[in-house]
Coordinates of N, CA and C in Angstrom, one line a residue:
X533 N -63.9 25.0 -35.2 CA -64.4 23.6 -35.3 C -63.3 22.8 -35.9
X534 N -63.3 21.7 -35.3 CA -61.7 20.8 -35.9 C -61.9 20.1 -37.1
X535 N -61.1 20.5 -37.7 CA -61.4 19.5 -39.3 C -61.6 18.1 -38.9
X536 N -62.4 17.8 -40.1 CA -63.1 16.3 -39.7 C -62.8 15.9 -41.9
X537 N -62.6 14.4 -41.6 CA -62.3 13.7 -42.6 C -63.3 12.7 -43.2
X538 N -62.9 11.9 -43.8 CA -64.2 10.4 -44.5 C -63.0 9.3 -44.2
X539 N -63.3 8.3 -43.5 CA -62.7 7.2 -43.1 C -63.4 6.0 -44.3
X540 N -63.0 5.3 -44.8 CA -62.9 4.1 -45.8 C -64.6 3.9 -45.8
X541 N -65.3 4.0 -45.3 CA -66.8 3.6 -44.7 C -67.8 4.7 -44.4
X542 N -66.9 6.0 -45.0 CA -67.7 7.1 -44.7 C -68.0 7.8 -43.7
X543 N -67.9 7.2 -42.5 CA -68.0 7.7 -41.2 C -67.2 8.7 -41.5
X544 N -67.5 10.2 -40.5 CA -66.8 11.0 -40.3 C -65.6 10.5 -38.8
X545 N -64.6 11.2 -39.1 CA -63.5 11.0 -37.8 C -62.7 12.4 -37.8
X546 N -62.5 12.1 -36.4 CA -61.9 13.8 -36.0 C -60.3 13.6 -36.6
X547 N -59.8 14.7 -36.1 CA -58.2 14.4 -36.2 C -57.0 13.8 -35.7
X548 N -56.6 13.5 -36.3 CA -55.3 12.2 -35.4 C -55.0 11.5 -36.7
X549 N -55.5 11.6 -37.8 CA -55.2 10.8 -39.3 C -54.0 10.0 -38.8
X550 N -53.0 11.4 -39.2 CA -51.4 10.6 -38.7 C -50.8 9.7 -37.8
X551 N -51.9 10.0 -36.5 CA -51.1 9.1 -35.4 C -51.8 7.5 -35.6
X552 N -52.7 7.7 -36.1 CA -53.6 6.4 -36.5 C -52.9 5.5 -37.2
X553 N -52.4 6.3 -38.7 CA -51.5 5.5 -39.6 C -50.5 4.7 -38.7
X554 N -49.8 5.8 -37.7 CA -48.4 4.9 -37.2 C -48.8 3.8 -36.2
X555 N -50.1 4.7 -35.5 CA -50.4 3.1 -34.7 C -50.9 1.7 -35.3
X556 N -51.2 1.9 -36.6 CA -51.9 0.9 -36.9 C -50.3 0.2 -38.2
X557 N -49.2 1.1 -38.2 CA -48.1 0.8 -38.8 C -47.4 0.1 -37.7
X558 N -47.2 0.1 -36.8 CA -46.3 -0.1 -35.5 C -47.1 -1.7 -35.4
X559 N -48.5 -1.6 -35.2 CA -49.1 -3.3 -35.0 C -49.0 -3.9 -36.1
X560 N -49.0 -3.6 -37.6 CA -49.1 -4.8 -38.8 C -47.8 -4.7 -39.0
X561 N -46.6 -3.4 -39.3 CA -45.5 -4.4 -39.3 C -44.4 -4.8 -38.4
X562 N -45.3 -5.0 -37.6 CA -44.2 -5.7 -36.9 C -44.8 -7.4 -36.3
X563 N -45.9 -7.4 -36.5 CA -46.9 -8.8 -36.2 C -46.2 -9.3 -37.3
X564 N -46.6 -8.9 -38.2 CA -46.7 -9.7 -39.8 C -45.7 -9.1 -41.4
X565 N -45.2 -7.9 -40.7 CA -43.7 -7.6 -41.4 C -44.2 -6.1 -42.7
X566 N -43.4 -5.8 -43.0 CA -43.3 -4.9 -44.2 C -44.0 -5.2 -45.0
X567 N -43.5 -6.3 -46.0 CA -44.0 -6.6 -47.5 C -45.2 -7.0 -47.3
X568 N -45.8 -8.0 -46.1 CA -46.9 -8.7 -46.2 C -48.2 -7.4 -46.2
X569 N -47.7 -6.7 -45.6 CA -48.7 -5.6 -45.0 C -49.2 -4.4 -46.4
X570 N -49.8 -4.5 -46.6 CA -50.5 -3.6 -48.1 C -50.6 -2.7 -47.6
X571 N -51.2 -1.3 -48.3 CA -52.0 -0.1 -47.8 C -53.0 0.2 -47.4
X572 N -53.6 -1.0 -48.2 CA -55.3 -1.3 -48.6 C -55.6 -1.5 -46.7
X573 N -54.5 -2.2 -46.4 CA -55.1 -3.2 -45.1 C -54.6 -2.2 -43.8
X574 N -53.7 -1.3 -44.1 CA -52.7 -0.4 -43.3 C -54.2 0.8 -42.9
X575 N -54.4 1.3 -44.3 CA -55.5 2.0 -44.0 C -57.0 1.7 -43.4
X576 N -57.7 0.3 -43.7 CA -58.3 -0.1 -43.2 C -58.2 0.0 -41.1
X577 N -57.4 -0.7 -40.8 CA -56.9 -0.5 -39.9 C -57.1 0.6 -38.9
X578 N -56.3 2.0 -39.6 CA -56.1 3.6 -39.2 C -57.6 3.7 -39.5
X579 N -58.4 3.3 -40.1 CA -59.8 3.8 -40.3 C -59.1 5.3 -40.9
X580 N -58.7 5.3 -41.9 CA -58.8 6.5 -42.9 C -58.5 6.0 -44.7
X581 N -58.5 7.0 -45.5 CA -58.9 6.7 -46.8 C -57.3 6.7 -47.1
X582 N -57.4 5.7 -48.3 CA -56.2 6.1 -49.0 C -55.3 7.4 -49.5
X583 N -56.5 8.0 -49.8 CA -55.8 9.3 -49.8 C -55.3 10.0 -49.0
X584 N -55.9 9.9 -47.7 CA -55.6 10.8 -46.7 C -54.1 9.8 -46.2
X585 N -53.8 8.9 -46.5 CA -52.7 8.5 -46.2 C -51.9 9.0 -46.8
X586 N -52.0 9.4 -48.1 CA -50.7 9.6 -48.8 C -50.9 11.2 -48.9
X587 N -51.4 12.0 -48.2 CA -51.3 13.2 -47.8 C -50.6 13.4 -46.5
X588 N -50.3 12.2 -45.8 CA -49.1 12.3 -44.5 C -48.3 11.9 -44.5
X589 N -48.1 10.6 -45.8 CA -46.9 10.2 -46.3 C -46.8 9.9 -47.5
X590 N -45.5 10.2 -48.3 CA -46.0 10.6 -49.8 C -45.7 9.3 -50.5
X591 N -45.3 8.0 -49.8 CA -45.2 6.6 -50.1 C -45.3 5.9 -48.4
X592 N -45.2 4.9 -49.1 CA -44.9 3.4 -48.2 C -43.9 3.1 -47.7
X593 N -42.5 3.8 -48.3 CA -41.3 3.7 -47.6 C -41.4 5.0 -46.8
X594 N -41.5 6.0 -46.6 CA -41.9 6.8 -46.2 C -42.3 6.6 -44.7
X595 N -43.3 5.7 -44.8 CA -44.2 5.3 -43.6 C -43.3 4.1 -42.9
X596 N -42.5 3.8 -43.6 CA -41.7 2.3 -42.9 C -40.7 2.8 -42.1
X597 N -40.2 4.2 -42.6 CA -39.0 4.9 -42.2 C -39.2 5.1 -41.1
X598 N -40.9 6.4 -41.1 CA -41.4 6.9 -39.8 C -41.4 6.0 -38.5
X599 N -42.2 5.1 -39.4 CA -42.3 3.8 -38.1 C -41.3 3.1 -37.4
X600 N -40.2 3.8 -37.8 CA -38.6 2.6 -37.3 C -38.4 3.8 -35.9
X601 N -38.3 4.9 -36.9 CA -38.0 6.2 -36.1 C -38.8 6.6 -34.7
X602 N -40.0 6.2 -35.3 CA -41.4 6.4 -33.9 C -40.7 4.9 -32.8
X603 N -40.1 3.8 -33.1 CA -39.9 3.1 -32.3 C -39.9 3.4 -31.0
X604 N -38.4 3.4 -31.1 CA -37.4 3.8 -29.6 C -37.0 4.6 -30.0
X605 N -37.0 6.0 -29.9 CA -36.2 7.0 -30.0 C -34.9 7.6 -29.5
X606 N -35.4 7.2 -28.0 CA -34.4 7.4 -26.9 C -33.5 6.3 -26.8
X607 N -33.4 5.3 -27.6 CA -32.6 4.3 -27.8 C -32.2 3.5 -26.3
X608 N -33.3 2.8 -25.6 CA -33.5 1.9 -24.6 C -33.3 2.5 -23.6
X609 N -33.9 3.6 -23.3 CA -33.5 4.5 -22.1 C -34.2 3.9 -21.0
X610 N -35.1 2.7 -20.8 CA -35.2 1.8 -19.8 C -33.8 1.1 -19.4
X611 N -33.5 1.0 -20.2 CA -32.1 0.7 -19.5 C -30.9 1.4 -19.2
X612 N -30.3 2.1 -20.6 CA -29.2 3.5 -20.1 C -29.4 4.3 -19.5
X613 N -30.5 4.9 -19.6 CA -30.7 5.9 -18.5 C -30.8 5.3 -17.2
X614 N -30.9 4.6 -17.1 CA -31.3 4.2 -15.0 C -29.4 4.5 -14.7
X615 N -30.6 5.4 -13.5 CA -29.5 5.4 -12.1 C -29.2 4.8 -11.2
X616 N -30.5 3.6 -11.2 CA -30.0 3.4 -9.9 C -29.3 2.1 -10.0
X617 N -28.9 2.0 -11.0 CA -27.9 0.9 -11.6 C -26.3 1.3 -11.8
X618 N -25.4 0.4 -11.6 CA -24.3 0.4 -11.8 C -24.2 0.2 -13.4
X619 N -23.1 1.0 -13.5 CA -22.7 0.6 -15.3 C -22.5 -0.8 -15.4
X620 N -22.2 -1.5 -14.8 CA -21.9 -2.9 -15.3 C -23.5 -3.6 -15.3
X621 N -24.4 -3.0 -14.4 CA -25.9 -4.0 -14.1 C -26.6 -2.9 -15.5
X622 N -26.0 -2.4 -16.4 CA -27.0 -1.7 -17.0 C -26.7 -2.6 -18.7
X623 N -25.4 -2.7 -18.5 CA -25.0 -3.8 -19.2 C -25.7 -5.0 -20.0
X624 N -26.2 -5.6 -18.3 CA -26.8 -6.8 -18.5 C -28.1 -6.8 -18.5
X625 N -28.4 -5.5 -17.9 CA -30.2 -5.3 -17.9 C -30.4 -5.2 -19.7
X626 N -29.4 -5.1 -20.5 CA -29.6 -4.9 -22.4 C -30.1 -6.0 -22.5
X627 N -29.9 -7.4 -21.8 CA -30.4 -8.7 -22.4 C -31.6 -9.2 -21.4
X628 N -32.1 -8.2 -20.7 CA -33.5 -8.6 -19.9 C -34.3 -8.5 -21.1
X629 N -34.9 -9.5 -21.5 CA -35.6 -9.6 -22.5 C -37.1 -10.4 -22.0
X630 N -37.9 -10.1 -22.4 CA -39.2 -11.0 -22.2 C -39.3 -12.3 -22.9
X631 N -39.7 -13.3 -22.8 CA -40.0 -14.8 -23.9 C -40.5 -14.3 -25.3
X632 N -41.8 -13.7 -24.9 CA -42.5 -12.8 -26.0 C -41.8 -12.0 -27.0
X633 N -40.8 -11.4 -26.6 CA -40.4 -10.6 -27.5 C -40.1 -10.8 -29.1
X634 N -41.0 -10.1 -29.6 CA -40.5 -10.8 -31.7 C -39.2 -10.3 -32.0
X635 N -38.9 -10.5 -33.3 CA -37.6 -10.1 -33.7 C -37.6 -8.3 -33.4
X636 N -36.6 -8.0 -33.4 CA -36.4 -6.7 -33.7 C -36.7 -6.4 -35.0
X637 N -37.7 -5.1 -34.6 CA -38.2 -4.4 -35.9 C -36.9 -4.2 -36.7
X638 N -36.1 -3.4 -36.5 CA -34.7 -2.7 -37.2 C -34.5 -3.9 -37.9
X639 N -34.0 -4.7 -37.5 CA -33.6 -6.1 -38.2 C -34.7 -6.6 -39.4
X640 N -36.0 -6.9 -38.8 CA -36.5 -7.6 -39.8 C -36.9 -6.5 -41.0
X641 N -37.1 -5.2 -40.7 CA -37.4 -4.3 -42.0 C -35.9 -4.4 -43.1
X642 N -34.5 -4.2 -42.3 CA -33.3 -3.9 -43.3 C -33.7 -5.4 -43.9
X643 N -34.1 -6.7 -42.8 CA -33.9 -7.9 -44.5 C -34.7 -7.8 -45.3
X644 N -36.4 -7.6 -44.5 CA -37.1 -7.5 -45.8 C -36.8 -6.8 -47.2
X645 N -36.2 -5.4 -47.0 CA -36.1 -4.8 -48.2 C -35.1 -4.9 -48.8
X646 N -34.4 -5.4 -48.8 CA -33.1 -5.7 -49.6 C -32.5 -4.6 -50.3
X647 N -32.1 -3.6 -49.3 CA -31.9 -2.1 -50.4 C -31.5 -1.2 -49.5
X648 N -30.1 -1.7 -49.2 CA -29.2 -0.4 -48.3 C -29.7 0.9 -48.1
X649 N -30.1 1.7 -49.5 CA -30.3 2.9 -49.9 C -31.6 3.3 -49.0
X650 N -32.7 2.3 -48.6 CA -33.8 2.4 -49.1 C -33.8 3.5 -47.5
X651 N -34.6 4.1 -47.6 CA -34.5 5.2 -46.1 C -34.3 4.5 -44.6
X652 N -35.8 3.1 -44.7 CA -35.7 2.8 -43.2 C -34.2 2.0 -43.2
X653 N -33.9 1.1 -44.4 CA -32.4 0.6 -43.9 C -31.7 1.6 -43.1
X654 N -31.5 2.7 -43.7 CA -30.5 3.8 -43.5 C -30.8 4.0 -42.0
X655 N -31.7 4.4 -41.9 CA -32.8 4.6 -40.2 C -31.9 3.3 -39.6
X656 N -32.1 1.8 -39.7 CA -31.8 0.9 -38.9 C -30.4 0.8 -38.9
X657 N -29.7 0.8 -39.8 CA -28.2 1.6 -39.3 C -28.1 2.4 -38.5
X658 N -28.3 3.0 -38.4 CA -28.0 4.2 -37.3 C -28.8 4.0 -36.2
X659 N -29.8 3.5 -35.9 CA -29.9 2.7 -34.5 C -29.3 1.8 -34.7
X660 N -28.6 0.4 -35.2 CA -28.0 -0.4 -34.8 C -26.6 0.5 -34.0
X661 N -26.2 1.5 -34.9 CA -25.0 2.2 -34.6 C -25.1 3.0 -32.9
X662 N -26.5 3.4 -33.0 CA -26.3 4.3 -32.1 C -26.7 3.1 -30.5
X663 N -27.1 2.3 -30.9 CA -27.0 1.2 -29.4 C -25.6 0.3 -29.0
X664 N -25.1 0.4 -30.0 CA -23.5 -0.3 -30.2 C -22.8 1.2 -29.3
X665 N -22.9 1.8 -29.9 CA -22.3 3.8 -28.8 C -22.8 3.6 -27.5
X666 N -24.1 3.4 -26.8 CA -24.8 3.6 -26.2 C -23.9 2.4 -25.3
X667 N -24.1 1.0 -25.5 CA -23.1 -0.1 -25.1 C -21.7 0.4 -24.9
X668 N -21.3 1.1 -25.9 CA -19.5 1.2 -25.9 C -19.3 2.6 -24.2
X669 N -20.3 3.1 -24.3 CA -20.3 4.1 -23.5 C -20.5 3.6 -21.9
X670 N -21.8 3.0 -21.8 CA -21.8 2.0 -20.5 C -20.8 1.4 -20.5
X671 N -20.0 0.9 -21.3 CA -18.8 0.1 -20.9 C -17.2 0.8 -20.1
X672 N -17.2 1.9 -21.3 CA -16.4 3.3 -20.9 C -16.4 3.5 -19.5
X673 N -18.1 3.9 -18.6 CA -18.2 3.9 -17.5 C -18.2 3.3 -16.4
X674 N -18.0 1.7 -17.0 CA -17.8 0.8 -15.9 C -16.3 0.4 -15.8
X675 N -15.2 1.1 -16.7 CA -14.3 0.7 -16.7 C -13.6 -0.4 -17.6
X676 N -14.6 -0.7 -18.7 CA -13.5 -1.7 -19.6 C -12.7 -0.9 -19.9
X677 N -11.3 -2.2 -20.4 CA -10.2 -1.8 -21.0 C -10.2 -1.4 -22.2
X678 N -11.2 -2.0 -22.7 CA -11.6 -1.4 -24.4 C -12.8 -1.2 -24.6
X679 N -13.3 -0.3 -24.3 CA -14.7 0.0 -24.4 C -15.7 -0.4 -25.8
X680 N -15.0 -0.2 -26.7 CA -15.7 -0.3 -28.3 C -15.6 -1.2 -28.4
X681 N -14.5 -2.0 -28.2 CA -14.5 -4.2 -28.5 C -15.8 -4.1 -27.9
X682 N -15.7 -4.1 -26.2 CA -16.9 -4.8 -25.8 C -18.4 -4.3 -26.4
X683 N -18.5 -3.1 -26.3 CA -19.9 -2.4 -26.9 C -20.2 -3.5 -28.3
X684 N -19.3 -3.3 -29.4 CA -19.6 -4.3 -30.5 C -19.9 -5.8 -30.2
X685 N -19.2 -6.2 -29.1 CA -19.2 -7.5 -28.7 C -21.1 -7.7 -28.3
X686 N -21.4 -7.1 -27.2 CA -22.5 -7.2 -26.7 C -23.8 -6.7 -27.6
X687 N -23.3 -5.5 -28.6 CA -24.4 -5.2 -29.4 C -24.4 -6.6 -30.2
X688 N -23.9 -7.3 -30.8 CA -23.5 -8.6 -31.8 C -24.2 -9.8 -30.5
X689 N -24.3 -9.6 -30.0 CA -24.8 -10.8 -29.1 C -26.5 -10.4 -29.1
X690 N -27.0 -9.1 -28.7 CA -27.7 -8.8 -28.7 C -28.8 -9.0 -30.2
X691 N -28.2 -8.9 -31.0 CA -28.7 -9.1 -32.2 C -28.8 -10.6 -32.9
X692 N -28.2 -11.5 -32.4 CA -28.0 -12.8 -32.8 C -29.0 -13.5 -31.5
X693 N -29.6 -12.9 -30.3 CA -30.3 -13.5 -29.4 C -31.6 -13.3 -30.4
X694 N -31.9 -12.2 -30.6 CA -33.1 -11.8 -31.4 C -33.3 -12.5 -32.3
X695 N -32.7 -12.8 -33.2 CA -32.7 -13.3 -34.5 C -32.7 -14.7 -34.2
X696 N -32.2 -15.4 -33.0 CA -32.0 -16.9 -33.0 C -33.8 -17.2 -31.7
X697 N -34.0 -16.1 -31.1 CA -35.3 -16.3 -30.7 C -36.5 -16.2 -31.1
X698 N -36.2 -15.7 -32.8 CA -37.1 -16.0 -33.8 C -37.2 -17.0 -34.1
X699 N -36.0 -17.5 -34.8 CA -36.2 -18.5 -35.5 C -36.2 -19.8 -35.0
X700 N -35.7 -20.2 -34.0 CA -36.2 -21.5 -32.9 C -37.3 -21.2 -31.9
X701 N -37.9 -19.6 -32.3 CA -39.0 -19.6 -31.2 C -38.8 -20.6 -29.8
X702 N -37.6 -20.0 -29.3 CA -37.0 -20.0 -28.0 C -36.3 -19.0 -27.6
X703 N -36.4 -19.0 -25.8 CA -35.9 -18.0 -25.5 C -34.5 -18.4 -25.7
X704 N -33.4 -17.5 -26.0 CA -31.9 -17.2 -26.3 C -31.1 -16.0 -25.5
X705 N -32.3 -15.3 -24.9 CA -31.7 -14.1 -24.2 C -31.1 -14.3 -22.9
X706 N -31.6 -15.4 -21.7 CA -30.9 -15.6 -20.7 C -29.3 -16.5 -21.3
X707 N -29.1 -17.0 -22.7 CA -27.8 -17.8 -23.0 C -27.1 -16.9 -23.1
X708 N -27.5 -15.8 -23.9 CA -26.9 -14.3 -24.5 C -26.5 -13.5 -23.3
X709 N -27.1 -13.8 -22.2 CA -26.6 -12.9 -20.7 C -25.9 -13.3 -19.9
X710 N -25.2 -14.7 -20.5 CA -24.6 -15.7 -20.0 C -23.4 -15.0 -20.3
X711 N -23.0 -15.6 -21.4 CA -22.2 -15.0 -22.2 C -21.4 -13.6 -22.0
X712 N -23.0 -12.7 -22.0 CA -22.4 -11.2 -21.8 C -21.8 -11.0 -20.5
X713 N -21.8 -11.5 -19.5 CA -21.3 -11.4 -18.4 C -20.1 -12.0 -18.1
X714 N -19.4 -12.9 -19.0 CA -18.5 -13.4 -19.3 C -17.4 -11.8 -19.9
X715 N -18.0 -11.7 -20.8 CA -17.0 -10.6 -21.3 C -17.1 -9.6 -20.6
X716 N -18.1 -8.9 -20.7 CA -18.0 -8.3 -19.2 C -16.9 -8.0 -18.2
X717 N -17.0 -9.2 -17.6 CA -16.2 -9.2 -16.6 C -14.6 -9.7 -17.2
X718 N -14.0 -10.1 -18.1 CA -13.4 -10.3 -18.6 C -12.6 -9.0 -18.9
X719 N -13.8 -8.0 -19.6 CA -12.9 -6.8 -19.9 C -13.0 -5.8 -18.7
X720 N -13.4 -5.7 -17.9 CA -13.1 -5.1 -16.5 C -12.7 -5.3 -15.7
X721 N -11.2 -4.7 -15.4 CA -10.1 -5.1 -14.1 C -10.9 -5.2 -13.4
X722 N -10.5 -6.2 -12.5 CA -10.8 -6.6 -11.2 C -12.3 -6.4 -10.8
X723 N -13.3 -6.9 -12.0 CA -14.6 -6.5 -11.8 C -15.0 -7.4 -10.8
X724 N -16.4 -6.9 -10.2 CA -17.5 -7.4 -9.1 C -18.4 -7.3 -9.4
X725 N -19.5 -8.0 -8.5 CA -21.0 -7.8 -8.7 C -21.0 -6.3 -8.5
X726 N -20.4 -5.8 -8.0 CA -20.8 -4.3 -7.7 C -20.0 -3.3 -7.6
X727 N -20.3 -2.6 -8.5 CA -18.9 -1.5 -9.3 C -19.7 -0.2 -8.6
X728 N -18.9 1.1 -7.7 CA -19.5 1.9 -7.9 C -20.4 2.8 -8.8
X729 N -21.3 3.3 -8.4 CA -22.3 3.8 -9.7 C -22.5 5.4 -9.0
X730 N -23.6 5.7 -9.9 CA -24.2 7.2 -9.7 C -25.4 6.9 -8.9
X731 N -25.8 6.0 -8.7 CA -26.7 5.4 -8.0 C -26.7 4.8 -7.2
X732 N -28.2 4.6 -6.0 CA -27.7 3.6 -5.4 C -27.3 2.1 -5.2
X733 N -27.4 1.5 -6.7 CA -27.9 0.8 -7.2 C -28.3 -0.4 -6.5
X734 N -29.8 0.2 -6.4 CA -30.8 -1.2 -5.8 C -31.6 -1.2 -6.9
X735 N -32.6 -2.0 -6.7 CA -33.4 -2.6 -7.9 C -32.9 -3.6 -8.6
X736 N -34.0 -4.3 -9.6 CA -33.5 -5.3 -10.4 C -33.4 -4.6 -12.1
X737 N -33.1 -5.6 -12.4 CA -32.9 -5.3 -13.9 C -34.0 -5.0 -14.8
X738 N -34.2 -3.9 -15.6 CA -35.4 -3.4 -16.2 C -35.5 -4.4 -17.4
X739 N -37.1 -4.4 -17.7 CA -37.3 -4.7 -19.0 C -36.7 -3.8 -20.2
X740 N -36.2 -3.6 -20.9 CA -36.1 -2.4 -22.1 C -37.5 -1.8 -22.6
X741 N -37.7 -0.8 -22.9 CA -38.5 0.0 -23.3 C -38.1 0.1 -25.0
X742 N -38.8 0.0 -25.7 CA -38.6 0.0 -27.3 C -38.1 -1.3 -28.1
X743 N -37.5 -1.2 -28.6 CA -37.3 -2.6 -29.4 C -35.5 -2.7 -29.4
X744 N -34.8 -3.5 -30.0 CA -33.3 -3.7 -30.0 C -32.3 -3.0 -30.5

């Protein structure tokens, strides 16, 4: 018989505790951010007790960490991973962005907390790092002349779209793909619309899968 728990209200509930907390961590902070979001209201949410929260996570940083980590894992593999894209259209599929899109989680947790040390910072470093690689590598494959300028170039654009589509709540991502296509082609001899690929590359440009 499957262990069964007491949710805030007494109801019994099966198991999933854990996945509850993150689903209901993934909607509050990122609608309404880190600090704003209590446990009181985190747990209500997961429909489970306080204690059984902090029997899956032994704090609140803890749970902010997980939740950066449960993001994107695969670090935008709607976009690097496609085949049937040219390294250069994979490029610019990074700034197919929706209107909707909020800030990037990574982003808004390192400012909330103000504390390099603190785990999820550390977490959002290393995905900022690892999409900047991920960038420098599509670039590698399309042929720039400096693969890591551009990768930093475009990850830095990518992050200043987000951040400026917050805070004028306007879209900024088609200006930012403006731009990126500018360097782009700038740092690739004799670049084209159409660079051989591993693909055949038809199709249009993907949404991204995960956050920035």
């Amino acid at each position: 018989m499957a262990d069964l728990e007491k949710g805030p209200t007494g109801r019994r509930r099966g198991r999933g505790a854990r996945e509850r907390i993150l689903s209901a961590s993934q909607q509050l902070f990122r609608d309404q951010g880190v600090n704003r979001t209590g446990m009181d209201q985190l747990c209500a949410v997961a429909q489970v007790s306080k204690r059984t929260a902090y029997q899956h996570f032994t704090s609140k940083d803890e749970l902010v960490a997980e939740y950066l980590r449960r993001f994107d894992p695969d670090v935008m593999p709607g976009v690097f991973d496609r085949t049937d894209l040219t390294p250069r259209e994979r490029l610019l599929a990074a700034f197919e962005m929706p209107e909707s899109t909020p800030l990037c989680p990574y982003i808004g947790a390192a400012v909330e907390l103000h504390d390099p040390q603190h785990p999820a910072s550390q977490y959002a470093r290393e995905y900022k790092t690892a999409i900047a690689a991920r960038l420098t590598e599509t670039a590698r494959q399309a042929g720039a002349s400096n693969p890591e300028q551009l990768g930093e170039q475009l990850a830095l654009l990518i992050d200043g779209a987000s951040v400026r589509t917050r805070v004028l709540d306007s879209a900024s991502f088609p200006t930012a793909a403006a731009i990126a296509a500018v360097l782009i082609d700038n740092a690739i001899p004799a670049a084209s619309p159409r660079q051989p690929s591993d693909g055949d590359g038809t199709g249009s440009a993907p949404v991204p899968v995960g956050a920035l």
